[in-house]
Amino acid sequence: MDFINERLVEFENYIKGRKVAIIGLGVSNLPLIDYMNEKDAITTIFDDRTKEKIDSNIIKKIENYNMQAFLGENSLENLKGFDIIFRSPSCLPTKPELVAESERGAIVTSEIEMLMKMCPCKIIGVTGSDGKTTTTTLIYKIISENGYKCYVGGNIGTPLFTKLNEITPEDVVVLELSSFQLMGMDVSPNVAVITNITPNHLNIHSSLEEYIDAKKNIFKYQNENDLLVLNYDNEVTNKCGEEAIGKVVYFTSKNKIEDGWMIDDGIIKECADKLRKHIANTKEFKLRGMHNYENICAALAATKQFVDTKQAVKTIMNFNGVEHRLELIREIDGVKWYNDSVSSSPTRTIAGLNSYDEEIILIAGGYDKNLDYTPIAKPIVEKVKGLILLGDTSTKIFNAVKAELEKQNKNIPIYMCEDLKQTVTIAKKIAKPGQVVLFSPASASFDLFKNFADRGEKFKKLVNEL
């Protein structure tokens, strides 16, 4: 007999004829338009963009379905009297309009939260300030290439809520979860991974505490049979173990531990019962950098209950990495050019700098998320032979690096640029054979680009045209 997801059936019966609000026409919410129309919900669309700035095909679909739409900056003024509200990740549950509707009795949720509540199979969730996508992708590949039907979603892949009718108890769902998605959530995955937590998105979150509390929702609602995988070396995540309900497994690259996964002198080891089992030499992996070896440890810990570790390691050895993450574009006249556009914070760029033994020409700068750039100065002074800056954060980075140079009585050339093309031109001019040109912005992309992927694609295009 075919599996029937009773919780999904119950939900579909519930929403028929109900007043449903969909806030934000981003990737995660678009499939909900068709779904709600099919299930005969009375659906209203909200988006802070004007009609002219939204894809005409989406507008046409909304009109064909006779759905009411409130668009523009003050659209949420009309958010009143709904039974269930699907918010986009960027629309935080702390917004006054959402709080008012929740207090009135509306269910305020999201595509990803409803997926997790109605999913019939095991869920592995990954969050963190850095390394989420690589770790999520590693876990997905390990699971999907070793005997399971696996779905990947959240921040990557496709929205999975509308695929719930396909998912069975024998499958596995892997989700990359941002603080925006986790905020306000009251459900946690069976296996939760936190790669690290460092200050991020402080231009949107009201405080660092709010950001950390949002991340903690990934394990807050687990039970005693669930698993939490944590970074032992990160102060915030280390302490999360004290609040865990289920089993905790740590990974580390800086400490010796009795139980968990560690990187010791280039060797990944599994530690248990006072024994340290040799798992793999990091030189065997195509991925570079200690941060990636930590991601590998996290993925091995998260998948151990599903896949034999030897098989998991074989899968990882064939993994080339994720686009825009220390991605080798090409070599020109003995200089290797790398695209690390995903690095939108100082900690990410520091990890990128530490991945190379070669001398580095660094291109950095972008949109300002109100982050502190002091920590990046010392690694730049120690690793970089030429610094090329652009964007809103260029002055912050310049000032931090200049102060560190004066402190160490050193000097490196620093160039301030107007656009990305100028940075590539200067890098081509100053880079010497044997060096690496690393595009690792340490900043968000929204000042000049749609997102980090758009930024990375434009950088690759410029490099490939050299």
PDB file of N, CA and C in Angstrom, residues 3-5 115 118-122 149 151 160-161 163-173:
ATOM      1  N   PHE A   3       2.269   4.962   0.705  1.00  0.00           N
ATOM      2  CA  PHE A   3       2.271   5.765   1.922  1.00  0.00           C
ATOM      3  C   PHE A   3       1.370   6.988   1.764  1.00  0.00           C
ATOM      4  N   ILE A   4       0.593   7.280   2.792  1.00  0.00           N
ATOM      5  CA  ILE A   4      -0.249   8.476   2.817  1.00  0.00           C
ATOM      6  C   ILE A   4       0.214   9.357   3.976  1.00  0.00           C
ATOM      7  N   ASN A   5       0.578  10.573   3.672  1.00  0.00           N
ATOM      8  CA  ASN A   5       1.020  11.521   4.685  1.00  0.00           C
ATOM      9  C   ASN A   5      -0.215  12.153   5.330  1.00  0.00           C
ATOM     10  N   LEU A 115       7.140  22.486   6.074  1.00  0.00           N
ATOM     11  CA  LEU A 115       7.782  21.278   5.542  1.00  0.00           C
ATOM     12  C   LEU A 115       8.289  20.410   6.687  1.00  0.00           C
ATOM     13  N   MET A 118       5.555  18.624   8.727  1.00  0.00           N
ATOM     14  CA  MET A 118       4.782  17.568   8.061  1.00  0.00           C
ATOM     15  C   MET A 118       5.634  16.534   7.345  1.00  0.00           C
ATOM     16  N   CYS A 119       6.947  16.675   7.433  1.00  0.00           N
ATOM     17  CA  CYS A 119       7.836  15.743   6.739  1.00  0.00           C
ATOM     18  C   CYS A 119       7.774  14.362   7.406  1.00  0.00           C
ATOM     19  N   PRO A 120       7.563  13.287   6.643  1.00  0.00           N
ATOM     20  CA  PRO A 120       7.428  11.949   7.234  1.00  0.00           C
ATOM     21  C   PRO A 120       8.755  11.234   7.492  1.00  0.00           C
ATOM     22  N   CYS A 121       9.860  11.809   7.010  1.00  0.00           N
ATOM     23  CA  CYS A 121      11.151  11.110   7.117  1.00  0.00           C
ATOM     24  C   CYS A 121      12.130  11.892   7.990  1.00  0.00           C
ATOM     25  N   LYS A 122      13.318  11.320   8.185  1.00  0.00           N
ATOM     26  CA  LYS A 122      14.361  11.984   8.958  1.00  0.00           C
ATOM     27  C   LYS A 122      14.831  13.254   8.234  1.00  0.00           C
ATOM     28  N   LYS A 149      16.938   7.822  -1.197  1.00  0.00           N
ATOM     29  CA  LYS A 149      16.346   8.899  -1.977  1.00  0.00           C
ATOM     30  C   LYS A 149      16.414  10.129  -1.083  1.00  0.00           C
ATOM     31  N   TYR A 151      16.352  14.478  -0.571  1.00  0.00           N
ATOM     32  CA  TYR A 151      15.902  15.786  -1.047  1.00  0.00           C
ATOM     33  C   TYR A 151      16.717  16.862  -0.344  1.00  0.00           C
ATOM     34  N   LEU A 160      10.750  22.583  -0.920  1.00  0.00           N
ATOM     35  CA  LEU A 160      10.300  21.191  -0.813  1.00  0.00           C
ATOM     36  C   LEU A 160       8.888  21.022  -0.281  1.00  0.00           C
ATOM     37  N   PHE A 161       8.280  22.097   0.204  1.00  0.00           N
ATOM     38  CA  PHE A 161       6.943  21.957   0.793  1.00  0.00           C
ATOM     39  C   PHE A 161       5.961  21.336  -0.199  1.00  0.00           C
ATOM     40  N   LYS A 163       6.574  19.344  -2.460  1.00  0.00           N
ATOM     41  CA  LYS A 163       6.970  17.978  -2.818  1.00  0.00           C
ATOM     42  C   LYS A 163       6.666  16.990  -1.694  1.00  0.00           C
ATOM     43  N   LEU A 164       5.990  17.458  -0.650  1.00  0.00           N
ATOM     44  CA  LEU A 164       5.712  16.595   0.501  1.00  0.00           C
ATOM     45  C   LEU A 164       4.937  15.334   0.127  1.00  0.00           C
ATOM     46  N   ASN A 165       4.098  15.438  -0.898  1.00  0.00           N
ATOM     47  CA  ASN A 165       3.307  14.263  -1.297  1.00  0.00           C
ATOM     48  C   ASN A 165       4.167  13.170  -1.942  1.00  0.00           C
ATOM     49  N   GLU A 166       5.444  13.507  -2.305  1.00  0.00           N
ATOM     50  CA  GLU A 166       6.355  12.514  -2.891  1.00  0.00           C
ATOM     51  C   GLU A 166       7.233  11.851  -1.831  1.00  0.00           C
ATOM     52  N   ILE A 167       7.459  12.540  -0.721  1.00  0.00           N
ATOM     53  CA  ILE A 167       8.432  12.089   0.277  1.00  0.00           C
ATOM     54  C   ILE A 167       7.848  10.973   1.142  1.00  0.00           C
ATOM     55  N   THR A 168       8.633   9.901   1.333  1.00  0.00           N
ATOM     56  CA  THR A 168       8.183   8.755   2.124  1.00  0.00           C
ATOM     57  C   THR A 168       9.027   8.635   3.397  1.00  0.00           C
ATOM     58  N   PRO A 169       8.602   7.815   4.362  1.00  0.00           N
ATOM     59  CA  PRO A 169       9.366   7.653   5.615  1.00  0.00           C
ATOM     60  C   PRO A 169      10.773   7.111   5.418  1.00  0.00           C
ATOM     61  N   GLU A 170      11.043   6.443   4.297  1.00  0.00           N
ATOM     62  CA  GLU A 170      12.361   5.849   4.051  1.00  0.00           C
ATOM     63  C   GLU A 170      13.362   6.851   3.473  1.00  0.00           C
ATOM     64  N   ASP A 171      12.885   8.020   3.063  1.00  0.00           N
ATOM     65  CA  ASP A 171      13.752   9.020   2.437  1.00  0.00           C
ATOM     66  C   ASP A 171      14.491   9.837   3.506  1.00  0.00           C
ATOM     67  N   VAL A 172      15.352  10.742   3.038  1.00  0.00           N
ATOM     68  CA  VAL A 172      16.052  11.680   3.930  1.00  0.00           C
ATOM     69  C   VAL A 172      15.976  13.070   3.313  1.00  0.00           C
ATOM     70  N   VAL A 173      15.665  14.061   4.140  1.00  0.00           N
ATOM     71  CA  VAL A 173      15.637  15.459   3.705  1.00  0.00           C
ATOM     72  C   VAL A 173      16.815  16.189   4.352  1.00  0.00           C
TER      73      VAL A 173
END
